XYZ file of C-alpha atoms in Angstrom:
677
model
C -0.030 -0.028 0.073
C 1.192 3.389 -0.885
C 2.007 5.323 2.282
C 0.158 8.421 1.013
C -2.877 6.096 0.732
C -3.131 4.529 4.182
C -6.194 6.512 5.001
C -8.296 4.176 2.781
C -8.131 1.525 5.603
C -10.631 3.653 7.486
C -13.017 4.434 4.559
C -16.686 3.178 5.110
C -18.593 5.502 2.890
C -17.349 6.490 -0.735
C -19.064 8.633 -3.300
C -18.124 7.673 -7.099
C -18.761 10.156 -9.950
C -18.755 9.091 -13.499
C -18.386 11.895 -15.956
C -20.013 12.314 -19.327
C -16.863 10.794 -21.269
C -16.998 7.877 -19.001
C -20.601 7.066 -19.553
C -20.850 7.589 -23.186
C -18.706 6.560 -26.420
C -17.179 8.824 -28.836
C -20.200 8.655 -31.011
C -22.470 9.804 -28.176
C -24.097 6.500 -27.346
C -23.783 5.098 -23.839
C -20.818 2.965 -23.103
C -22.751 -0.054 -22.002
C -19.534 -2.407 -21.502
C -17.595 0.327 -19.597
C -20.522 0.974 -17.440
C -20.894 -2.595 -16.857
C -17.342 -2.954 -15.604
C -17.791 -0.034 -13.270
C -21.025 -1.397 -11.767
C -19.299 -4.700 -11.280
C -16.821 -2.870 -8.848
C -19.626 -0.967 -7.278
C -21.363 -4.209 -6.487
C -18.321 -5.890 -5.069
C -17.816 -2.781 -2.740
C -21.445 -2.942 -1.774
C -21.230 -6.652 -0.689
C -18.047 -5.975 0.973
C -20.040 -3.562 3.482
C -19.120 -0.083 1.859
C -21.718 2.418 1.855
C -21.684 3.300 -2.184
C -23.182 6.522 -3.656
C -23.155 7.189 -7.360
C -23.299 10.527 -8.929
C -23.677 10.388 -12.768
C -23.470 12.619 -15.657
C -24.422 11.823 -19.293
C -28.175 12.502 -19.424
C -27.980 15.311 -21.735
C -25.385 13.460 -23.986
C -27.459 10.359 -24.299
C -30.753 12.280 -24.810
C -29.223 14.482 -27.607
C -27.972 11.237 -29.357
C -31.610 9.857 -29.045
C -33.563 12.990 -30.198
C -30.947 13.535 -33.070
C -31.635 10.045 -34.202
C -35.545 10.403 -33.993
C -35.230 13.772 -35.804
C -33.325 12.323 -38.649
C -35.626 9.366 -39.349
C -38.555 11.593 -39.151
C -37.318 14.155 -41.555
C -37.255 14.485 -45.397
C -34.327 14.625 -47.325
C -34.858 18.211 -48.044
C -35.169 18.743 -44.257
C -31.662 17.231 -43.862
C -30.095 19.858 -46.411
C -31.143 22.840 -44.292
C -28.913 24.073 -41.240
C -29.691 21.930 -38.381
C -30.912 23.692 -35.067
C -29.102 22.820 -31.765
C -31.373 20.681 -29.529
C -32.905 22.130 -26.446
C -30.579 20.945 -23.707
C -33.361 20.637 -21.361
C -35.309 18.310 -23.671
C -32.365 16.182 -23.977
C -31.811 16.079 -20.415
C -35.388 14.927 -19.784
C -35.079 12.110 -22.488
C -31.758 10.993 -21.631
C -32.297 10.856 -17.913
C -34.951 8.099 -18.622
C -32.829 6.176 -20.711
C -29.837 6.532 -18.488
C -31.679 5.177 -15.301
C -33.310 2.337 -17.230
C -29.930 1.121 -18.339
C -28.463 1.501 -14.771
C -31.546 -0.287 -13.190
C -30.874 -3.246 -15.687
C -27.181 -3.447 -15.016
C -27.631 -3.132 -11.249
C -30.437 -5.874 -11.285
C -28.203 -8.288 -13.223
C -25.785 -7.991 -10.277
C -28.734 -8.492 -7.879
C -28.331 -4.860 -6.571
C -30.969 -2.390 -5.846
C -30.657 1.089 -6.944
C -32.328 4.183 -6.330
C -32.792 7.615 -8.254
C -32.309 11.092 -6.642
C -32.517 14.029 -8.898
C -31.481 17.532 -7.425
C -31.153 21.273 -8.234
C -29.003 24.111 -7.150
C -31.763 25.663 -5.407
C -32.680 22.481 -3.439
C -29.675 22.937 -1.102
C -30.629 26.322 0.005
C -33.229 24.806 2.096
C -31.893 23.559 5.442
C -35.100 20.999 5.770
C -34.359 19.419 2.373
C -30.707 18.945 3.521
C -31.481 17.265 6.634
C -34.236 15.135 4.644
C -31.799 14.259 1.945
C -29.246 12.851 4.661
C -31.882 10.812 6.371
C -33.162 9.294 3.042
C -29.686 8.307 1.698
C -28.844 6.683 5.110
C -32.170 4.724 4.851
C -31.210 3.684 1.375
C -27.802 2.720 2.646
C -28.999 0.666 5.456
C -31.081 -1.225 3.036
C -27.964 -1.701 0.742
C -29.369 0.081 -2.050
C -27.154 2.369 -4.089
C -28.403 5.865 -4.486
C -27.687 7.381 -7.785
C -27.622 11.317 -7.934
C -27.812 13.490 -11.027
C -28.593 17.030 -11.430
C -32.054 17.581 -12.675
C -31.043 19.645 -15.714
C -34.469 19.415 -17.084
C -36.032 21.873 -14.734
C -32.995 23.699 -13.560
C -33.201 27.398 -13.782
C -29.675 28.142 -14.184
C -28.995 28.972 -17.927
C -25.131 29.297 -17.509
C -23.617 26.852 -15.238
C -20.206 28.762 -14.535
C -21.762 32.260 -14.602
C -24.994 32.344 -12.906
C -24.350 29.492 -10.273
C -25.488 30.553 -6.684
C -22.081 28.876 -5.743
C -23.593 25.918 -3.992
C -22.641 23.670 -7.051
C -22.232 24.354 -10.590
C -21.917 20.951 -12.309
C -21.909 17.188 -11.407
C -18.283 17.410 -10.200
C -19.244 19.984 -7.793
C -22.450 18.325 -6.941
C -20.418 15.145 -6.129
C -17.971 17.252 -3.885
C -21.087 18.688 -2.201
C -22.715 15.323 -1.617
C -19.447 13.936 -0.062
C -19.329 16.753 2.403
C -23.261 16.714 3.122
C -23.398 13.061 3.434
C -20.291 12.712 5.333
C -18.327 10.655 2.992
C -15.003 9.148 3.762
C -13.792 9.203 0.023
C -14.739 10.692 -3.190
C -13.752 9.140 -6.507
C -13.948 11.273 -9.824
C -13.592 9.024 -12.649
C -12.595 10.655 -16.115
C -11.340 9.689 -19.378
C -7.783 10.300 -18.281
C -5.346 8.767 -15.632
C -5.409 11.667 -13.204
C -4.162 15.087 -13.135
C -1.278 16.083 -15.368
C 1.150 19.087 -15.104
C -0.171 20.124 -18.594
C -2.454 18.766 -21.250
C -2.499 15.017 -21.109
C -1.788 14.710 -24.694
C 1.371 16.601 -24.375
C 4.422 14.138 -23.985
C 6.050 16.750 -21.509
C 3.127 16.520 -19.181
C 3.476 14.382 -16.034
C 0.903 12.651 -13.918
C 0.661 14.040 -10.432
C 0.032 11.445 -7.883
C -0.646 13.713 -4.912
C -1.854 17.213 -5.402
C -0.300 19.916 -3.164
C -2.159 23.160 -3.364
C 0.814 25.189 -2.305
C 2.818 23.431 -5.112
C 0.682 22.960 -7.932
C -2.272 25.556 -7.590
C -0.267 28.032 -10.035
C 1.972 25.493 -11.909
C -0.624 23.443 -13.792
C -2.075 24.333 -17.365
C -5.081 22.641 -18.306
C -6.042 21.092 -21.616
C -9.400 21.285 -23.468
C -12.724 20.660 -21.458
C -14.563 17.397 -21.532
C -15.507 15.894 -24.736
C -19.189 16.109 -24.173
C -19.468 17.420 -20.447
C -19.801 20.895 -19.332
C -16.645 21.071 -17.357
C -13.341 19.138 -17.739
C -10.221 18.619 -15.536
C -10.201 22.285 -14.378
C -13.821 21.699 -13.112
C -12.791 18.372 -11.295
C -9.867 19.896 -9.571
C -11.733 22.703 -8.301
C -14.335 20.294 -6.986
C -11.674 18.097 -5.553
C -9.890 20.915 -3.731
C -13.199 22.061 -2.276
C -14.072 18.495 -0.882
C -10.300 17.756 0.211
C -9.892 20.811 2.306
C -13.226 20.441 3.718
C -12.167 16.991 4.994
C -13.186 14.567 2.324
C -10.231 12.923 0.326
C -10.515 12.804 -3.336
C -9.028 10.733 -5.948
C -9.402 11.652 -9.870
C -8.869 8.579 -11.898
C -9.491 6.954 -15.206
C -12.936 5.262 -15.481
C -11.523 3.456 -18.480
C -9.097 1.339 -16.788
C -10.418 -1.958 -15.254
C -10.933 -2.216 -11.433
C -9.550 1.455 -10.747
C -12.121 1.901 -8.098
C -10.971 -1.345 -6.303
C -7.431 -0.372 -6.690
C -8.148 3.072 -5.091
C -9.925 1.167 -2.020
C -7.052 -1.069 -2.001
C -4.602 1.790 -1.396
C -2.846 1.534 -4.591
C -1.121 4.408 -6.219
C -4.100 5.150 -8.849
C -4.781 8.625 -10.338
C -4.303 11.925 -8.113
C -4.862 12.232 -4.728
C -6.299 15.376 -3.135
C -5.830 15.581 0.741
C -5.870 18.400 3.206
C -2.564 17.022 4.878
C -0.885 16.506 1.550
C 1.623 19.262 2.266
C 2.747 17.439 5.284
C 3.700 14.257 3.322
C 5.271 15.766 0.375
C 7.305 19.055 0.762
C 6.327 21.881 -1.631
C 10.103 22.116 -2.657
C 10.401 18.309 -3.057
C 11.464 17.677 -6.542
C 9.614 14.737 -8.404
C 10.907 11.905 -10.448
C 11.155 13.860 -13.768
C 12.869 16.654 -12.332
C 15.226 14.568 -10.278
C 16.162 12.593 -13.660
C 16.715 15.900 -15.514
C 18.969 17.294 -12.734
C 21.071 14.086 -12.893
C 21.459 14.699 -16.537
C 22.865 18.257 -16.221
C 25.101 17.271 -13.484
C 26.492 14.261 -15.404
C 27.251 16.765 -18.057
C 29.201 19.084 -15.790
C 30.845 16.097 -14.359
C 32.034 15.088 -17.885
C 33.484 18.473 -18.488
C 35.899 17.959 -15.430
C 39.568 16.970 -15.965
C 40.331 13.252 -15.437
C 42.409 14.116 -12.271
C 39.210 16.081 -10.922
C 37.099 13.197 -11.310
C 39.876 10.705 -9.765
C 39.794 13.241 -6.911
C 35.885 13.039 -6.281
C 36.340 9.052 -6.024
C 39.526 9.516 -3.528
C 37.251 12.153 -1.502
C 34.485 9.470 -1.409
C 36.596 6.935 0.003
C 37.972 9.180 2.654
C 34.362 10.128 3.539
C 33.460 6.605 3.834
C 36.209 5.921 6.384
C 35.464 9.517 8.294
C 31.861 8.605 8.702
C 32.269 4.998 9.886
C 30.657 5.056 12.929
C 27.665 7.032 11.490
C 27.316 4.411 8.743
C 27.287 1.546 11.220
C 24.718 3.252 13.428
C 22.304 3.557 10.684
C 23.084 0.112 9.408
C 22.374 -1.361 12.902
C 18.925 -0.110 12.815
C 18.311 -1.672 9.357
C 20.039 -4.917 10.608
C 17.870 -4.825 13.768
C 14.728 -4.785 11.798
C 15.717 -7.234 8.924
C 17.787 -9.472 11.080
C 20.392 -9.740 8.325
C 24.021 -9.269 8.020
C 25.316 -5.535 7.835
C 28.411 -3.422 7.875
C 31.534 -3.624 10.024
C 34.662 -1.608 10.168
C 36.193 -4.294 7.861
C 33.657 -4.114 5.029
C 33.633 -0.243 5.157
C 37.514 -0.130 4.705
C 37.158 -2.898 2.019
C 34.452 -0.430 0.154
C 36.776 2.662 0.541
C 39.579 0.667 -0.753
C 37.798 -0.829 -3.928
C 36.869 3.065 -4.466
C 40.352 4.106 -4.527
C 41.334 1.197 -6.816
C 38.490 2.305 -9.310
C 40.066 5.927 -8.977
C 43.567 4.781 -10.035
C 42.240 2.850 -13.033
C 42.732 4.207 -16.539
C 40.558 6.973 -17.580
C 37.634 5.584 -19.273
C 36.040 8.761 -20.719
C 37.408 10.149 -24.074
C 39.375 7.073 -24.924
C 40.359 7.254 -28.683
C 39.043 3.722 -29.884
C 39.516 4.279 -33.436
C 41.255 6.960 -35.658
C 40.691 6.843 -39.434
C 41.892 9.098 -42.144
C 38.941 9.354 -44.257
C 40.717 11.582 -46.877
C 43.737 14.002 -46.676
C 43.116 16.264 -44.134
C 39.967 14.792 -42.635
C 40.243 12.600 -39.613
C 37.724 10.664 -37.971
C 37.758 9.539 -34.224
C 35.717 6.902 -32.393
C 35.616 8.023 -28.778
C 34.233 6.474 -25.638
C 31.650 8.650 -23.617
C 29.031 8.320 -20.832
C 25.747 6.784 -21.543
C 24.036 9.747 -19.596
C 21.561 8.913 -16.972
C 21.422 5.364 -15.316
C 18.252 4.128 -13.190
C 19.432 1.148 -10.939
C 17.047 -0.705 -8.870
C 19.115 -2.862 -6.521
C 18.820 -5.313 -3.565
C 19.581 -4.764 0.079
C 23.322 -5.767 -0.140
C 25.685 -3.871 2.078
C 28.129 -3.083 -0.784
C 25.642 -2.365 -3.618
C 25.240 1.456 -3.273
C 28.791 2.364 -2.835
C 29.807 0.281 -5.825
C 27.239 1.690 -8.041
C 27.601 5.261 -7.228
C 31.449 4.774 -7.620
C 30.955 3.380 -11.140
C 28.736 6.030 -12.057
C 31.210 8.731 -11.049
C 34.211 7.164 -12.637
C 32.236 6.862 -15.921
C 30.756 10.091 -15.752
C 27.066 9.108 -15.706
C 24.164 10.749 -13.613
C 22.329 8.245 -11.452
C 18.817 7.312 -9.926
C 18.857 4.880 -7.144
C 16.216 2.630 -5.554
C 17.388 0.203 -3.146
C 15.672 -2.297 -1.197
C 13.654 -1.170 1.852
C 15.459 -3.243 4.325
C 18.400 -1.050 3.866
C 16.622 2.120 3.882
C 18.602 3.846 6.651
C 21.901 2.637 5.317
C 21.271 3.640 1.958
C 20.250 7.160 3.183
C 23.433 7.623 5.053
C 25.576 6.568 2.411
C 23.797 8.872 -0.149
C 24.403 11.493 2.134
C 28.212 10.678 2.805
C 28.792 10.256 -0.924
C 26.901 13.291 -2.288
C 28.515 15.384 0.378
C 31.890 15.267 -1.361
C 30.751 16.040 -4.808
C 32.147 19.584 -5.937
C 29.695 22.555 -6.340
C 30.681 22.472 -10.074
C 29.050 19.060 -10.351
C 26.048 19.392 -7.691
C 24.685 16.835 -5.395
C 21.848 15.874 -7.664
C 24.347 13.754 -9.681
C 23.231 10.876 -7.664
C 19.291 10.734 -6.777
C 18.010 8.460 -4.044
C 14.494 7.312 -4.438
C 12.568 6.387 -1.427
C 9.403 5.031 -2.827
C 8.997 2.190 -5.277
C 5.893 4.086 -6.394
C 8.134 6.445 -8.232
C 9.661 3.546 -10.456
C 6.608 3.620 -12.869
C 6.939 6.995 -13.756
C 10.726 7.035 -14.162
C 10.169 4.179 -16.695
C 8.346 6.350 -18.836
C 11.259 9.029 -19.200
C 12.879 7.259 -22.089
C 13.748 10.974 -23.101
C 16.030 11.520 -20.218
C 17.003 8.267 -18.654
C 19.308 6.242 -21.165
C 19.755 2.663 -19.193
C 17.835 0.783 -16.636
C 19.735 -1.777 -14.549
C 17.411 -3.896 -12.290
C 19.422 -6.068 -9.879
C 17.263 -8.689 -8.253
C 14.777 -11.507 -9.017
C 13.901 -12.621 -12.438
C 10.251 -11.408 -11.634
C 11.680 -7.855 -11.185
C 13.851 -7.807 -14.450
C 10.785 -9.257 -16.356
C 8.450 -6.432 -14.830
C 10.700 -3.657 -15.703
C 11.323 -4.801 -19.296
C 7.682 -5.002 -20.012
C 7.122 -1.610 -18.505
C 9.459 0.601 -20.406
C 11.068 1.586 -23.848
C 14.345 2.431 -22.150
C 17.159 -0.100 -22.696
C 17.084 -2.600 -19.669
C 20.320 -4.337 -18.921
C 19.889 -7.102 -16.545
C 20.044 -10.851 -15.871
C 17.439 -13.389 -15.588
C 17.651 -16.239 -12.905
C 21.343 -17.199 -12.470
C 21.018 -20.846 -13.261
C 24.728 -21.721 -13.525
C 25.939 -25.222 -14.524
C 29.287 -26.985 -13.631
C 30.019 -29.972 -15.838
C 32.343 -32.662 -14.517
C 33.710 -34.502 -17.132
C 34.940 -38.136 -17.307
C 38.702 -36.720 -17.551
C 38.334 -34.351 -14.553
C 40.475 -34.620 -11.416
C 38.025 -35.500 -8.965
C 39.729 -33.886 -6.033
C 39.696 -30.610 -7.975
C 36.030 -31.201 -9.046
C 34.952 -31.617 -5.334
C 36.506 -28.418 -4.414
C 35.030 -26.529 -7.086
C 31.610 -27.843 -6.901
C 31.599 -27.145 -2.942
C 32.889 -23.738 -3.452
C 30.452 -23.045 -6.510
C 27.355 -23.974 -4.376
C 28.138 -23.315 -0.679
C 30.575 -19.951 -0.794
C 27.477 -17.818 -1.177
C 24.322 -19.612 -2.064
C 22.301 -16.706 -2.748
C 24.522 -15.179 -5.250
C 23.623 -15.142 -8.636
C 26.727 -16.954 -9.986
C 26.272 -19.812 -7.386
C 25.951 -23.124 -9.035
C 22.316 -24.468 -9.509
C 22.903 -27.573 -11.349
C 25.728 -30.198 -11.413
C 26.208 -32.342 -14.638
C 28.272 -35.247 -14.464
C 29.718 -37.664 -17.266
C 27.826 -41.066 -16.832
C 31.161 -42.826 -16.605
C 31.913 -40.969 -13.205
C 28.681 -42.807 -11.595
C 30.323 -46.202 -11.970
C 33.376 -45.227 -9.664
C 31.256 -43.249 -7.086
C 33.755 -40.503 -6.947
C 31.442 -37.810 -6.480
C 28.414 -39.577 -5.329
C 28.790 -38.824 -1.798
C 29.117 -35.022 -2.397
C 26.394 -34.275 -5.031
C 23.692 -36.903 -4.480
C 20.850 -34.234 -4.578
C 22.539 -31.987 -7.437
C 23.783 -34.429 -10.067
C 22.303 -35.202 -13.524
C 24.068 -37.953 -15.654
C 24.955 -36.799 -19.028
C 26.631 -38.909 -21.915
C 29.191 -36.482 -22.635
C 30.287 -32.896 -23.280
C 27.605 -32.253 -26.122
C 25.077 -33.508 -24.401
C 25.962 -31.265 -21.114
C 26.039 -28.228 -23.785
C 22.760 -29.036 -24.943
C 21.354 -29.295 -21.241
C 22.818 -26.034 -20.662
C 21.156 -24.480 -23.560
C 17.796 -25.922 -22.957
C 17.768 -25.013 -19.266
C 20.313 -22.584 -18.365
C 19.944 -18.776 -18.010
C 22.965 -17.863 -20.110
C 24.757 -16.744 -16.864
C 28.082 -18.533 -15.976
C 28.941 -22.274 -16.796
C 32.117 -24.129 -15.788
C 33.711 -27.646 -17.015
C 36.079 -29.705 -14.714
C 38.306 -31.765 -16.957
C 42.147 -32.428 -17.692
C 41.249 -32.998 -21.237
C 42.299 -29.675 -23.041
C 40.441 -30.546 -26.450
C 37.122 -31.190 -24.541
C 37.600 -28.078 -22.277
C 38.133 -25.959 -25.549
C 35.237 -27.473 -27.217
C 32.966 -26.594 -24.185
C 34.299 -23.131 -23.872
C 33.645 -22.442 -27.456
C 30.349 -23.889 -27.888
C 28.463 -22.899 -24.592
C 26.613 -19.516 -25.448
C 26.719 -17.734 -21.948
C 27.910 -14.549 -20.611
C 30.885 -16.336 -18.748
C 32.376 -19.767 -19.353
C 35.088 -21.337 -17.152
C 37.450 -24.045 -17.247
C 38.661 -25.757 -13.899
C 37.427 -22.809 -11.863
C 34.264 -21.963 -9.589
C 31.352 -20.092 -10.959
C 31.743 -17.723 -8.167
C 34.745 -16.019 -9.944
C 32.153 -14.118 -12.263
C 32.257 -10.807 -10.415
C 33.246 -7.429 -11.385
C 35.781 -7.015 -8.527
C 37.327 -10.463 -8.984
C 37.682 -9.878 -12.866
C 39.573 -6.593 -11.801
C 36.806 -4.279 -13.162
C 37.125 -2.341 -9.693
C 33.417 -2.930 -9.099
C 30.004 -3.894 -10.845
C 26.450 -2.583 -11.405
C 25.175 -6.149 -12.139
C 25.750 -8.900 -14.353
C 24.291 -8.877 -17.781
C 23.101 -11.950 -19.653
C 21.821 -9.920 -22.694
C 24.025 -9.539 -25.752
C 23.342 -6.059 -26.453
C 25.771 -3.363 -25.434
C 27.384 -5.447 -22.323
C 27.543 -8.976 -21.319
C 28.811 -10.418 -17.963
C 29.895 -8.466 -15.097
C 29.267 -4.766 -15.938
C 32.065 -2.453 -14.738
C 32.940 1.033 -16.090
C 33.246 -0.190 -19.505
C 29.532 -1.280 -19.546
C 28.339 2.160 -18.734
C 29.967 3.974 -21.649
C 29.073 4.248 -25.227
C 30.851 5.661 -28.267
C 30.503 8.785 -30.461
C 32.075 9.933 -33.768
C 34.286 13.032 -33.878
C 35.305 14.372 -37.197
C 38.050 17.023 -37.868
C 38.066 18.600 -41.256
C 39.569 21.462 -43.222
C 36.662 22.881 -44.814
C 35.866 19.629 -46.709
C 32.306 19.119 -48.434
C 30.646 16.040 -49.803
C 29.383 17.584 -53.182
C 28.617 14.241 -54.581
C 32.088 12.941 -53.716
C 33.680 14.825 -56.535
C 37.270 15.287 -55.896
C 37.434 13.463 -52.693
C 39.904 10.659 -52.525
C 39.106 8.472 -49.630
C 41.989 6.800 -48.067
C 40.239 5.266 -44.971
C 43.642 4.805 -43.127
C 43.831 3.336 -39.861
C 45.936 6.040 -38.089
C 46.190 3.849 -34.762
C 47.475 1.070 -36.362
C 49.967 3.082 -38.542
C 51.248 4.865 -35.279
C 51.388 1.632 -33.306
C 48.992 3.426 -30.513
C 46.386 1.828 -28.372
C 44.427 4.960 -28.148
C 44.597 8.131 -25.969
C 42.571 10.107 -23.793
C 40.972 13.137 -25.597
C 40.097 15.066 -22.502
């Protein structure tokens, strides 16, 4: 449950308002299928003991559609050629209300629910006796488990211009719903619309972002609204006004889509659906707190400033990080102790913090990764092309609650010149917060602390996954389910691994003592690691000798030979890490060349598949994909390339007069590339 939606646990009475755009289709006819799905949700709530009150729009639109149809079939061809006079809205309301309620009664009857109709006008609420009687009638209906259905009685309303000559009591069905929520002491008002909620701008503008929690002090003057409702009188502007009035009078409001299945149920379950209006929202979300989009943009801007520094300046930042970790050792351990106490898991100690500091220093001393000339080619005389390494831009990394994860990831981002957004496991919330504070505190002002953003809620992740214009790579570290969910939820490239199903194949020519050591280490050194052995494959000839039987009874699977082992790995493996144990060099080479996995070993434990052990300094994860990076991903995996062309005024002009030489200057000069910064 989203912490900002925890109040729904105490909701008993709920008002649901369906707008015209939800009630009707684009052609003006009633959206029977959509209404049926909404009514099924209302029936579920009613059966669970909620007091459900429905406020509906759509009568005018439905009536207009029916009257237009009747007028058309009763008109001559000549009549249809004449300019058509707009139908009287009050007549439309009278006809439409009749059809609307007939449909509603039919739908609710199919669900074995009794409904009741109450039509009201603005003037009714000026009468105190009416208001008292209204409350009593609604209470009686709800006690009988009947769902009251409210609509403004537009057919007899004396108001001509809803927004100009309103008495101020209510001015459309959104404000009627807000008024009823307050009058009838509802615990929640749900306004269903044709969009997902309130956006920072017009919903069809790709730059607009969904606002999950409305803070009046922050959003009131910062939002620009789109067009009014497709068929109704209001639009999002009207809904926001109604929502603010109700929320600040004590009734929380959620504006959500009526098109999305089970949205009402999701709201009542506390899920982060739509936009929440609550009088205490300013206490949950600081007015000056930046959202996910702003955080990503800030990280991108800071990464560009980081890239502009010299190699020595970037190196010094990492050295400062290492020193800061050691200097704040006690504070880090104090916060970590609180996490450990809550999770009852292994945490930090002085040795681990010092080891992390040393790993950061080793990373700082590595060759400068940015601006390396990977290829230099003379295209033609005086025209030289270079292929150079450069940062990806902004990384979003979702990682597990491992004690070393945040430091490794942040250090790699700094070394590679990338901006970074981090979301760690909730079990290490306090540890991650102090580490983030320590690391960002040493970032120079010329770069800024927003280079590395720390997300505190997993509810921000869906919004970030939509930012393919800002975030360049997502790296999920965790379960296969997490990786799959993220891959299916974003257009941003995802670098991750599936389940770490690692194999060890013991060949008939293996040294059995060596095999026992490797198998034991691969399985028991750190069983939870993704590079731990999951399956042991044994050549069938070894079964007769019983050499491995005692150690691996539960793990072994008999195989006829190396080719069958390879086929098994390709059929059941996850392309992570595989190992062969054998003294036969030809068999080993056959295995190493044929197995299609990120890492393939000969006579070595699968546990060696690790960025630090590979000499990468650290790793952000292990990739089993084949695009961009594969295996342990260190600094190199967080870089891409760009082309730099230097000329002396050359133009293509149909390639006339251009003599292409395509000379490899690096090979000619015997150089392995140089730093261009």
